[in-house]
Coordinates of C-alpha atoms in Angstrom, one line a residue:
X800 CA -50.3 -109.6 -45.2
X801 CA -49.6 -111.5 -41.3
X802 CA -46.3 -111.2 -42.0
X803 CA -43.0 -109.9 -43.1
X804 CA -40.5 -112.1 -45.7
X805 CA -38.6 -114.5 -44.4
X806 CA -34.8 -113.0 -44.8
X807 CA -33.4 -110.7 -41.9
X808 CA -32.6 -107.7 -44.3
X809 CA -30.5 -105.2 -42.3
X810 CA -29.8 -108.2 -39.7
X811 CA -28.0 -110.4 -42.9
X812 CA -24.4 -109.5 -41.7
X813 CA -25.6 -111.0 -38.4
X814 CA -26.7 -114.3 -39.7
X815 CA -23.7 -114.2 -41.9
X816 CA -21.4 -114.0 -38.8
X817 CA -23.2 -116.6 -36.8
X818 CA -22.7 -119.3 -40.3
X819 CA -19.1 -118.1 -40.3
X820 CA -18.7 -118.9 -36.5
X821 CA -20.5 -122.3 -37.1
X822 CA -18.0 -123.0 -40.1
X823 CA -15.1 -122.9 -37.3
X824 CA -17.2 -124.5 -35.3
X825 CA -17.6 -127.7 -37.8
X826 CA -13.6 -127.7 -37.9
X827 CA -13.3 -128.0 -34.1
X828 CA -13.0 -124.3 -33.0
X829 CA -15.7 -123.7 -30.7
X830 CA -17.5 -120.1 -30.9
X831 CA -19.4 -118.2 -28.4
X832 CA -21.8 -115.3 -29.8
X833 CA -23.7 -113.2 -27.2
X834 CA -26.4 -111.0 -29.6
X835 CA -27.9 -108.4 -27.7
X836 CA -30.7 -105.7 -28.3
X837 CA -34.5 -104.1 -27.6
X838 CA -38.1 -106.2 -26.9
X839 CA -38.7 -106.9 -30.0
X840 CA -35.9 -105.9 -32.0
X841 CA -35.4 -109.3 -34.2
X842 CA -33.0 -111.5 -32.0
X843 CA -35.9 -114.1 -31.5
X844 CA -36.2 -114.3 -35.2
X845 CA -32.5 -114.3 -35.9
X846 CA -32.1 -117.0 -33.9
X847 CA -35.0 -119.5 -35.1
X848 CA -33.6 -118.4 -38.8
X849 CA -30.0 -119.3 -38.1
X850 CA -31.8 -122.3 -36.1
X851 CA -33.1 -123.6 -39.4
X852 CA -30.2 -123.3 -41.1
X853 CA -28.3 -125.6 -38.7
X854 CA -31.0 -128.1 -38.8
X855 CA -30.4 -128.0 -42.7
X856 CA -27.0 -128.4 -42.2
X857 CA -27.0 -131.5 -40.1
X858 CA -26.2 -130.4 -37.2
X859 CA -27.1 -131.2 -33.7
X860 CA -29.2 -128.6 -32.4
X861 CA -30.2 -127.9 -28.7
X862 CA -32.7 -124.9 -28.2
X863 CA -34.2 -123.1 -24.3
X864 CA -36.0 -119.8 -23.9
X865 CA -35.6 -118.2 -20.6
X866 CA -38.5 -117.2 -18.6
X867 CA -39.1 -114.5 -16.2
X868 CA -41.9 -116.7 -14.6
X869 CA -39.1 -119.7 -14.3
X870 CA -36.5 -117.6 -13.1
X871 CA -36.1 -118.6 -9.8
X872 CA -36.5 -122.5 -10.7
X873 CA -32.8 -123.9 -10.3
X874 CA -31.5 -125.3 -13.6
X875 CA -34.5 -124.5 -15.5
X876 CA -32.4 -123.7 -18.8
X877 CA -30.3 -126.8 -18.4
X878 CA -33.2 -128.9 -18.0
X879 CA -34.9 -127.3 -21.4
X880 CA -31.9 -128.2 -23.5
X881 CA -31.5 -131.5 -22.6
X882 CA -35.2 -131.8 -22.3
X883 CA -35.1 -132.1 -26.2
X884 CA -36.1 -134.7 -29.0
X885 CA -32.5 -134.5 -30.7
X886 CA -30.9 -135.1 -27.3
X887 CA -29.9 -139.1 -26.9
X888 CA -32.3 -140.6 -24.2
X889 CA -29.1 -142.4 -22.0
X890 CA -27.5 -138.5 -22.1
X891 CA -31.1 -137.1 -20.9
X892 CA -31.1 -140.1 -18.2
X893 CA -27.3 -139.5 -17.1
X894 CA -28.2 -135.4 -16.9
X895 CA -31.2 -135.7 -15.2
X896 CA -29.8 -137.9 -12.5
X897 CA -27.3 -135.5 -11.8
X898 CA -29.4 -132.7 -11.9
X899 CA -32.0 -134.0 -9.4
X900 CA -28.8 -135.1 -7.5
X901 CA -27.5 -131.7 -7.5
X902 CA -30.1 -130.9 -5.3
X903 CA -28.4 -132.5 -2.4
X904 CA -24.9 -130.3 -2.8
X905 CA -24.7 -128.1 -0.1
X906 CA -20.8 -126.7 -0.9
X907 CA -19.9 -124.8 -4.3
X908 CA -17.3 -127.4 -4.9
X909 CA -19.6 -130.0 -5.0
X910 CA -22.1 -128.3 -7.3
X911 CA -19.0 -127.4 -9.9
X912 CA -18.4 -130.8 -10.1
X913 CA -21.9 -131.8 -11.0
X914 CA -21.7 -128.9 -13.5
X915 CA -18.7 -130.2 -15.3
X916 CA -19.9 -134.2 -15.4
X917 CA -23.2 -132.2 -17.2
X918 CA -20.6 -130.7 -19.5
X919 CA -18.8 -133.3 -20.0
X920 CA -21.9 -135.8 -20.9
X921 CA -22.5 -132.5 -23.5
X922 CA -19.5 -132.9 -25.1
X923 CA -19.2 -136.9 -25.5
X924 CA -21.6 -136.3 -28.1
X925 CA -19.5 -133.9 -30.6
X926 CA -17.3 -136.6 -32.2
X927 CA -19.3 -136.7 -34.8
X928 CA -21.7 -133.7 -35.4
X929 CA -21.4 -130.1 -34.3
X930 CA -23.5 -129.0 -31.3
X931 CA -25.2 -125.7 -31.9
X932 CA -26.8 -124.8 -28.4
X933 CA -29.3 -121.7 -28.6
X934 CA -30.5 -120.1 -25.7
X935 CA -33.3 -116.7 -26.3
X936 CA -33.3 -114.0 -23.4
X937 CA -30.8 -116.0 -21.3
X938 CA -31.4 -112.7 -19.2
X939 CA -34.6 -114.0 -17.9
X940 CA -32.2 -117.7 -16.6
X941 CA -31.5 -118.5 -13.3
X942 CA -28.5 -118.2 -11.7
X943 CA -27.7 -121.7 -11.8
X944 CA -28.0 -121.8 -15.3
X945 CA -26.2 -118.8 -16.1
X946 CA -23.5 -120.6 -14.4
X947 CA -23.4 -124.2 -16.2
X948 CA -23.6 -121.7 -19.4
X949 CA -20.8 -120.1 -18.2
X950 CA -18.4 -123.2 -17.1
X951 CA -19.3 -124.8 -20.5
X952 CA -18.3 -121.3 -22.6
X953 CA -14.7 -121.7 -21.3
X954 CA -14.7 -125.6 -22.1
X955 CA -15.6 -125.4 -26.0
X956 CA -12.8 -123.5 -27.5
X957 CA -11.5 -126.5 -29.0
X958 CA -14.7 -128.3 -29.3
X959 CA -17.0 -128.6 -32.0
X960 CA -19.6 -126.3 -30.2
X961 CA -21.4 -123.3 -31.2
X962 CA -23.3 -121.8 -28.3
X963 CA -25.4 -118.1 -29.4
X964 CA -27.3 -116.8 -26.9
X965 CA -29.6 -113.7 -27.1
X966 CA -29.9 -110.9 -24.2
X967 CA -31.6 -107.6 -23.4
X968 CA -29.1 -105.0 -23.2
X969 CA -31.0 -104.0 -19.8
X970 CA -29.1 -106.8 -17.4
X971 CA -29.8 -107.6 -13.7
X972 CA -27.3 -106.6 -11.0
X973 CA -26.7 -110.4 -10.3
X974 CA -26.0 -110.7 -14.0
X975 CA -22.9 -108.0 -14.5
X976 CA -20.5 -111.1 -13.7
X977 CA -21.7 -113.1 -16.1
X978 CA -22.1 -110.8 -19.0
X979 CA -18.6 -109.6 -18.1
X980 CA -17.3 -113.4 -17.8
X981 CA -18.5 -114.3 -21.3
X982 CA -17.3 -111.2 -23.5
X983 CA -13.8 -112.4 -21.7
X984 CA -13.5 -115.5 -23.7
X985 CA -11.2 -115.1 -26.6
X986 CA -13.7 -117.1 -28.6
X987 CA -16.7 -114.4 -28.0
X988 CA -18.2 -112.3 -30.7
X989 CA -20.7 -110.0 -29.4
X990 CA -23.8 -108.9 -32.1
X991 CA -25.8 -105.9 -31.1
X992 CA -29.3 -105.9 -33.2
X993 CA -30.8 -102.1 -33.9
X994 CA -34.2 -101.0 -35.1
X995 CA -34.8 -100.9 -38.8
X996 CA -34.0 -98.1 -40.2
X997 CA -35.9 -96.6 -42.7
X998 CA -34.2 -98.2 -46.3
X999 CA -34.7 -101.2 -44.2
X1000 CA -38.6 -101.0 -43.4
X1001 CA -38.6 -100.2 -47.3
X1002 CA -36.7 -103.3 -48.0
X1003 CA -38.9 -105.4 -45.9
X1004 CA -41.8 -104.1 -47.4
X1005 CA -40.4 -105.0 -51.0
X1006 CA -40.5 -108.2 -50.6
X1007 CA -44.4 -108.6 -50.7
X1008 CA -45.2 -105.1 -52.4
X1009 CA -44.2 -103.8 -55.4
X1010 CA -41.1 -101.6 -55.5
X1011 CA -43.1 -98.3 -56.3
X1012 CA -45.7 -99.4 -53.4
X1013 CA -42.8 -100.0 -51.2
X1014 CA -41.0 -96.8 -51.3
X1015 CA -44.1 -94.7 -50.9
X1016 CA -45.7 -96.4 -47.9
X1017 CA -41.7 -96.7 -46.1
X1018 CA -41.2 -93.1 -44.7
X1019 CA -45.2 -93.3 -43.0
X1020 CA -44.5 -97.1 -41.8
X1021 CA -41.3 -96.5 -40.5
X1022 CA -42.4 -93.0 -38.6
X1023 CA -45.4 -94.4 -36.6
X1024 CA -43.5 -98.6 -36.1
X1025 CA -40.1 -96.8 -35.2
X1026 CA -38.4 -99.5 -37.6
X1027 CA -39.7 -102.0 -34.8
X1028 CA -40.5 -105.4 -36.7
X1029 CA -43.6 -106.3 -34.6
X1030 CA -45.0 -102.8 -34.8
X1031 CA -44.2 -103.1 -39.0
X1032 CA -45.8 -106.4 -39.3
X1033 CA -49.0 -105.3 -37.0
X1034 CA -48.9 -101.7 -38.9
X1035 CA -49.0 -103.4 -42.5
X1036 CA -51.7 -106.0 -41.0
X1037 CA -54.4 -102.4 -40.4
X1038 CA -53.2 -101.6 -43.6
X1039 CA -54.1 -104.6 -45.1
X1040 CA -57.4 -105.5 -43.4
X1041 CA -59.3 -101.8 -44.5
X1042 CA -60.2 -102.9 -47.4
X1043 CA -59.3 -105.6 -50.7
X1044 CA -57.7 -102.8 -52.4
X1045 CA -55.2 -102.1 -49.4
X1046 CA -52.6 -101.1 -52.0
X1047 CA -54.9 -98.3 -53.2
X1048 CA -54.6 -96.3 -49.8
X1049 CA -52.4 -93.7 -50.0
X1050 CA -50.7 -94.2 -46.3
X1051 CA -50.9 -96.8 -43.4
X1052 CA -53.0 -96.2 -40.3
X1053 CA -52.7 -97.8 -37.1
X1054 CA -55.3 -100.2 -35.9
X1055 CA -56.4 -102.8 -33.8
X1056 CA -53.0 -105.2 -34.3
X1057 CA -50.9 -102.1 -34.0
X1058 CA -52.9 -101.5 -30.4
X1059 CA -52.5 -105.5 -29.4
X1060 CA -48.6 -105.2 -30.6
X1061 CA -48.0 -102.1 -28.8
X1062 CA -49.3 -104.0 -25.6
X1063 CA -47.3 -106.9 -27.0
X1064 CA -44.1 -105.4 -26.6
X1065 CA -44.4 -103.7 -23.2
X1066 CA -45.7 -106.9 -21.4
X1067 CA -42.3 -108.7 -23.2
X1068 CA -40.4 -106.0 -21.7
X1069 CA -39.2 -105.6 -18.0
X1070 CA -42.1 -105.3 -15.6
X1071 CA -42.1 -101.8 -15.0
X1072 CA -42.1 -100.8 -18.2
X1073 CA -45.6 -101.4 -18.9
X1074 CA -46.3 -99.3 -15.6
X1075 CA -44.1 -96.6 -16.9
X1076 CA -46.0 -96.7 -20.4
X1077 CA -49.3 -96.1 -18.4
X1078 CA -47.8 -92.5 -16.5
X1079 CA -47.0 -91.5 -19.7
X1080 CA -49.9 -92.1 -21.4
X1081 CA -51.7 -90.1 -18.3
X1082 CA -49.4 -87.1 -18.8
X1083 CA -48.8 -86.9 -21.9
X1084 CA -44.9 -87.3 -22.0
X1085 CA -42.3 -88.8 -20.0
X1086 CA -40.8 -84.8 -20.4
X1087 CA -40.6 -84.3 -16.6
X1088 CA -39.3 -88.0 -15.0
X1089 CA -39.3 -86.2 -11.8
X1090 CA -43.5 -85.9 -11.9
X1091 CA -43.6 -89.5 -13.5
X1092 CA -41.8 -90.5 -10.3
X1093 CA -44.2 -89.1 -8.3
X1094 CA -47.0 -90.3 -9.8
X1095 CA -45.5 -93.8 -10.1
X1096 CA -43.9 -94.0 -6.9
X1097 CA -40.9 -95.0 -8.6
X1098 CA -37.1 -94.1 -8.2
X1099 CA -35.7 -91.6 -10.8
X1100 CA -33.3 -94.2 -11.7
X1101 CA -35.9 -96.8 -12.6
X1102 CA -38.5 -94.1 -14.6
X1103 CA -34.9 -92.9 -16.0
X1104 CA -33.8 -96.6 -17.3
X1105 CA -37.9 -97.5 -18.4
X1106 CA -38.4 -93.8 -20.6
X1107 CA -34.8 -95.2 -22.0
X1108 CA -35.9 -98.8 -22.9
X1109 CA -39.3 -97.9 -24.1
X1110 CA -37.3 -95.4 -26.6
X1111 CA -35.0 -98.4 -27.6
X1112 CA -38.3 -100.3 -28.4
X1113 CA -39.3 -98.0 -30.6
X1114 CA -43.0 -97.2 -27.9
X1115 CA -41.5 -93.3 -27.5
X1116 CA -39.8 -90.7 -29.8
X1117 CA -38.9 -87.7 -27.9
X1118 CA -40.3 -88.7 -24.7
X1119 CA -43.4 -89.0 -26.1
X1120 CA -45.9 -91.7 -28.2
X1121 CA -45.2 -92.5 -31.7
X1122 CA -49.0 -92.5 -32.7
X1123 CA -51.8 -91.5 -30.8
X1124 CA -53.4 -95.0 -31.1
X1125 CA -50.4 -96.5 -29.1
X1126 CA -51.4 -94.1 -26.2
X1127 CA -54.9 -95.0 -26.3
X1128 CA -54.2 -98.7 -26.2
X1129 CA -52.5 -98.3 -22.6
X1130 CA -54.7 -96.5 -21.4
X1131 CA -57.4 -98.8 -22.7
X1132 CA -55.6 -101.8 -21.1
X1133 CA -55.5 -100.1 -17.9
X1134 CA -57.6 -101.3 -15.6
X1135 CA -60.7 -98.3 -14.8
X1136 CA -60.0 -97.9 -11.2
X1137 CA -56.0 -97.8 -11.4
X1138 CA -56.6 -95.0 -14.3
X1139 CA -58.7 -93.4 -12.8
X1140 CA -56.3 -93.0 -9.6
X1141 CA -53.3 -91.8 -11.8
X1142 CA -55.5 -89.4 -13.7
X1143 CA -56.5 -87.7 -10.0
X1144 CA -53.7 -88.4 -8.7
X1145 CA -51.8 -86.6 -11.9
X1146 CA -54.2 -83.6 -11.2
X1147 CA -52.7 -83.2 -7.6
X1148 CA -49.6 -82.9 -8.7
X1149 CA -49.9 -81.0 -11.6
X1150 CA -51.8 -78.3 -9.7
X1151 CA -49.0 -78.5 -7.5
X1152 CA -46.5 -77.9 -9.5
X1153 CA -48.1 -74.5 -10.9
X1154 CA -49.6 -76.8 -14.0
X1155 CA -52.3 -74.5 -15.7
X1156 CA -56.0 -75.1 -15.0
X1157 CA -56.6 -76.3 -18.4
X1158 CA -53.7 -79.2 -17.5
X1159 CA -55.1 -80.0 -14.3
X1160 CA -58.7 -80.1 -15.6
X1161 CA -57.9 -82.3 -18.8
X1162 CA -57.0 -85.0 -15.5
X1163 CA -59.7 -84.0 -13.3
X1164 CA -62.5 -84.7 -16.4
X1165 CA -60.4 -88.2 -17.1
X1166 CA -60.1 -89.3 -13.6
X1167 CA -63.9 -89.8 -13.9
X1168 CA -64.3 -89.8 -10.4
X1169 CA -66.3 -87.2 -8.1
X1170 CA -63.8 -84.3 -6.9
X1171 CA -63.1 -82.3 -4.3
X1172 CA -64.1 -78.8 -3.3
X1173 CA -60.7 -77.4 -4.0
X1174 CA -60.9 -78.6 -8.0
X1175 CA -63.9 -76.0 -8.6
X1176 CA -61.9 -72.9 -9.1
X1177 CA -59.6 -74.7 -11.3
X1178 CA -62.5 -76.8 -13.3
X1179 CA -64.2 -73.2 -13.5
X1180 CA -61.3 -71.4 -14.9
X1181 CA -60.4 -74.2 -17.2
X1182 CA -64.0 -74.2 -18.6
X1183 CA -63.6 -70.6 -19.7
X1184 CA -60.2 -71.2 -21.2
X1185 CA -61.9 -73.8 -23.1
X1186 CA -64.5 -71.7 -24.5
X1187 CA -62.1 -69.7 -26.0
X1188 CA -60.8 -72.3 -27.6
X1189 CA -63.8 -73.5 -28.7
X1190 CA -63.7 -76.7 -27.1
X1191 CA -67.5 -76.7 -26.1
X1192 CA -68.1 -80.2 -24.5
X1193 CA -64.8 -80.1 -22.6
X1194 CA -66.2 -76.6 -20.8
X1195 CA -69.4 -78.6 -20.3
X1196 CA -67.2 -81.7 -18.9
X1197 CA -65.2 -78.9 -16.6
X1198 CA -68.3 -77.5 -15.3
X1199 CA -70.2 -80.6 -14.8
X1200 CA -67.5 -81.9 -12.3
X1201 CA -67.2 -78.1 -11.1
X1202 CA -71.2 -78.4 -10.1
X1203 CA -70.7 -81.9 -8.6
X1204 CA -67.9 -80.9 -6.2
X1205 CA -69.3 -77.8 -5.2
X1206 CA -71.6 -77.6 -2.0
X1207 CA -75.4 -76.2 -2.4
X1208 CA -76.0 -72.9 -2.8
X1209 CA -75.8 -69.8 -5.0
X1210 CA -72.3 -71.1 -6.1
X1211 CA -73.2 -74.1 -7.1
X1212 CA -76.5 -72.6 -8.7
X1213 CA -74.4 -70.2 -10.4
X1214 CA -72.0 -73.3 -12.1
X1215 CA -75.5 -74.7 -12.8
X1216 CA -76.7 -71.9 -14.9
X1217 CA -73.5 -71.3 -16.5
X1218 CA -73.4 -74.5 -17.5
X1219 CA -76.8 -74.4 -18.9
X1220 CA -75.5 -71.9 -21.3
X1221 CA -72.7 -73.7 -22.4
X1222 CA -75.1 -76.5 -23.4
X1223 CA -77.9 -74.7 -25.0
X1224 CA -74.8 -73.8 -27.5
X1225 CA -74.5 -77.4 -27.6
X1226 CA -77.5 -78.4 -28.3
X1227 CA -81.2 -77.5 -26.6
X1228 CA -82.2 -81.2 -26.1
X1229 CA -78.7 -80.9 -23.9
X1230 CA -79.5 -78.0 -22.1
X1231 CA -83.2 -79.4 -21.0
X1232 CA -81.5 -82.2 -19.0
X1233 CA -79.9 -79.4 -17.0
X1234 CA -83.3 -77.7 -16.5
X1235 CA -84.8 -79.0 -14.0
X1236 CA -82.1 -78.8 -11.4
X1237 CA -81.8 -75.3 -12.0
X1238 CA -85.1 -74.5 -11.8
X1239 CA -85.6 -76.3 -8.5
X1240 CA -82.8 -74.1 -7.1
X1241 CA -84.3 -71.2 -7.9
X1242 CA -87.4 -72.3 -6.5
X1243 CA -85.6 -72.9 -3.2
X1244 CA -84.1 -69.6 -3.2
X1245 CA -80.7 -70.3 -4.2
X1246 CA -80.5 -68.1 -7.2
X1247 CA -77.3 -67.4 -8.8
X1248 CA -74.7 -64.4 -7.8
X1249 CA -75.0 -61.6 -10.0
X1250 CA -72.3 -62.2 -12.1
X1251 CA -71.1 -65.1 -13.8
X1252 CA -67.8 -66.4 -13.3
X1253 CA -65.1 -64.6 -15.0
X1254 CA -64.0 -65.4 -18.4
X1255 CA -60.4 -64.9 -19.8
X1256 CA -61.1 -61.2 -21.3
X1257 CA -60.7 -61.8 -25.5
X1258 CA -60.1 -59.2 -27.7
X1259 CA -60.2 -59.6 -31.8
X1260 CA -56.9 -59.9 -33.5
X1261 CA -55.5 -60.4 -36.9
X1262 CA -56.8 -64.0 -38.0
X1263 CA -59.3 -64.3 -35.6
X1264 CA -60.0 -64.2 -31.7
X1265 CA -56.7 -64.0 -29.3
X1266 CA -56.5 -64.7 -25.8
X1267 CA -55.3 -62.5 -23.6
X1268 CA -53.6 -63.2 -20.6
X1269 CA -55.9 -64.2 -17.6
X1270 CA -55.6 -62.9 -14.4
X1271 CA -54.0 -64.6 -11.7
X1272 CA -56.3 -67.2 -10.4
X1273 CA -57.0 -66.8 -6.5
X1274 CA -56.1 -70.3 -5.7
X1275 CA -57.3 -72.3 -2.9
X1276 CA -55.0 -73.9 0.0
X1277 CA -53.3 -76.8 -2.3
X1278 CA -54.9 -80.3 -1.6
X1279 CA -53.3 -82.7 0.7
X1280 CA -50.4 -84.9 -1.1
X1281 CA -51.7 -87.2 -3.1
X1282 CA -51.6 -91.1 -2.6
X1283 CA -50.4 -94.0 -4.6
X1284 CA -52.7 -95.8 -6.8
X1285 CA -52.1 -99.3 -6.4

């Protein structure tokens, strides 16, 4: 299945509302409705559903999507919806004209009156049919458009207009005014669209599932796709392309669509919230917006307003991924040398902030990058810690940076060995490719210390091994502040 049924589901009172506005509309009551809500949370496909239903009805429809990349292109929006096959080509002509003309007003009096002969050409051509004029994420317009939008939302209360535009509920500073402006028109509904909730993903799924298959696979979809309809759609699509017998698996798993819609919705979002995705998926968690700051070099206000908006999305459930596969995506869309560059510099400031050595290690190992002398303490202790845990090839991983940052001699002789016994555990084809090195350094004299580097003391407990606590690690002077990856 590519993709959900056709109706709205929770979103029917919406589209209910907007037929009940163009009802007045048709009787010469002219409606305004500003719908609102989350990348990705339906207003696109509210509005091309409603869209079809005015077509149906015979009425003249006008349609723009704002841009982010036409933003600062004066009129864009204004130019799109008269730019349009319904639109009468001596209107287009007259519009145009004054468009083009407009460029030559240098005083605001002279462009409002070039706004209201637009308006006014808009208008002649409502004796007879209702104009619907739809405009998605007017938040991405330019100011000039936002303004026509606005002159023309104060002249349609007794026209036969209809005028719905969709927003994100995160505004520009330059666009307070007009947001404000609009909801002050007497003839202004405002709809706010919400992620599905779970009855809701059940319902959606019901209309190409059975009832019984429905029900059983809702509580799982709507867990790891937050009730977001592009992370259902993608989640069912996994489901689906497994096997020919997808209704025979007992619960949805994320996939490749799920990773591409992930991606999907943080590039349709606002453009640091793809960069704020990527700290998160470094650390972990957006738990500490002060250290995601840091590591973004980003205001807390702006980490602050992205950790909220990729939660309204749906991306993050208590400041964390939904779904491990979500994580993995950013990280795999993150270019190698930017991720390695937050992974280091994450390390830095973790081990600045007191982090364990196990934390700081797990972003040493990922950085992927050659490290400094002062990470071998830290890679060494983490490597023992691991051990404990049983987490073989990440001790190997710890010590194998460990041995690279360290200087020659018996030190780095002793990592060698140590690491050589880690690996024989492995495997012994993995410990010979350690062999040689170690053998050459003890030809050369550099043979290890006498004792091995210290491993958290263990002592058996009921169920098993426990851990107990480690001694405070002798740490060295703490590196120098760590730069901005850019």
């Amino acid at each position: 299945m590519n993709s959900l049924p056709a109706n709205l589901f929770e979103w029917e009172n919406h589209l209910s509302a907007l037929r009940e506005m163009l009802r007045g509309a048709t009787q010469g009551r002219g409606r305004l409705a500003l719908v609102s809500g989350a990348v990705a949370s339906g207003k696109t496909t509210l509005l091309n559903t409603f869209a079809e239903q005015a077509i149906e009805s015979g009425e003249l429809l006008l349609e723009a999507t704002g841009s982010r990349a036409e933003r600062d292109l004066p009129f864009g929006i204004v130019r799109k919806i008269f730019d349009n096959g319904a639109m009468p080509a001596d209107v287009r002509s007259e519009v145009i004209a004054l468009l083009d003309g407009n460029a030559l007003e240098s005083t605001a009096a002279g462009r409002m009156r070039v706004m209201s002969q637009i308006s006014s050409a808009l208008l002649r051509m409502v004796d007879d049919r209702t104009l619907v004029v739809l405009v998605d994420d007017v938040h991405c317009g330019d100011d000039q458009s936002l303004q026509f939008l606005l002159h023309l939302a104060r002249r349609v209360r007794q026209a036969k207009v209809l005028i719905v535009l969709t927003e994100s509920p995160r505004l520009r500073q330059e666009q307070f005014t007009f947001h404000a402006e609009l909801l002050r028109q007497p003839n202004c509904v405002r709809m706010r669209l919400h992620m599905l909730t779970e009855s809701g993903v059940a319902e959606a799924l019901s209309g190409t599932l059975s009832a019984t298959v429905a029900a059983r696979l809702a509580p799982e979809c709507h867990r790891v796709s937050g009730g977001n309809p592009m992370l259902l759609r993608a989640l069912l699509e996994d489901w689906r392309t497994v096997g020919e017998h997808g209704e025979a698996q007992q619960r949805p798993a994320p996939g490749e669509a799920f990773a591409h819609a992930v991606l999907g919705c943080l590039h349709r979002g606002e453009p640091e919230a793809l960069e704020i995705a990527r700290g998160v998926a470094v650390l972990g968690d957006a738990r500490s917006p002060r250290l995601l700051g840091q590591l973004l070099d980003l205001g807390a206000n702006t980490v602050q307003q992205g950790v909220q908006d990729l939660h309204q999305c749906a991306i993050l459930e208590h400041n964390a991924f939904r779904d491990e596969v979500a994580r993995t995506a950013v990280l795999d869309a993150t270019p190698a040398t930017a991720r390695g560059a937050l992974h280091a510099r994450a390390a830095r400031l973790l081990h600045a902030d007191g982090a364990s050595a196990l934390d700081v290690a797990r972003q040493l190992v990922s950085a992927r990058q050659d490290a400094e002398r002062w990470t071998v303490p830290v890679l060494r202790e983490a490597a023992e810690f691991a051990l404990v845990e049983e987490e073989l090839e990440f001790a190997l991983r710890c010590l194998e940076c460990a041995h690279h940052a360290c200087p020659p001699g018996p030190e780095r002789t002793a990592l060698k060995a140590r690491l050589v016994s880690i690996a024989w555990r492995i495997g012994p084809a993995t410990a010979e490719s350690h062999l040689p090195e170690l053998t050459e350094d003890a030809g050369r004299g550099r043979s290890p210390r006498a004792t091995s580097p210290r491993s958290p003391p263990t002592s058996p407990g009921r169920g098993g091994w426990t851990r107990r606590p480690a001694p405070s690690p002798r740490w060295p002077a703490r590196p120098p502040p760590a730069t901005t990856p850019r």
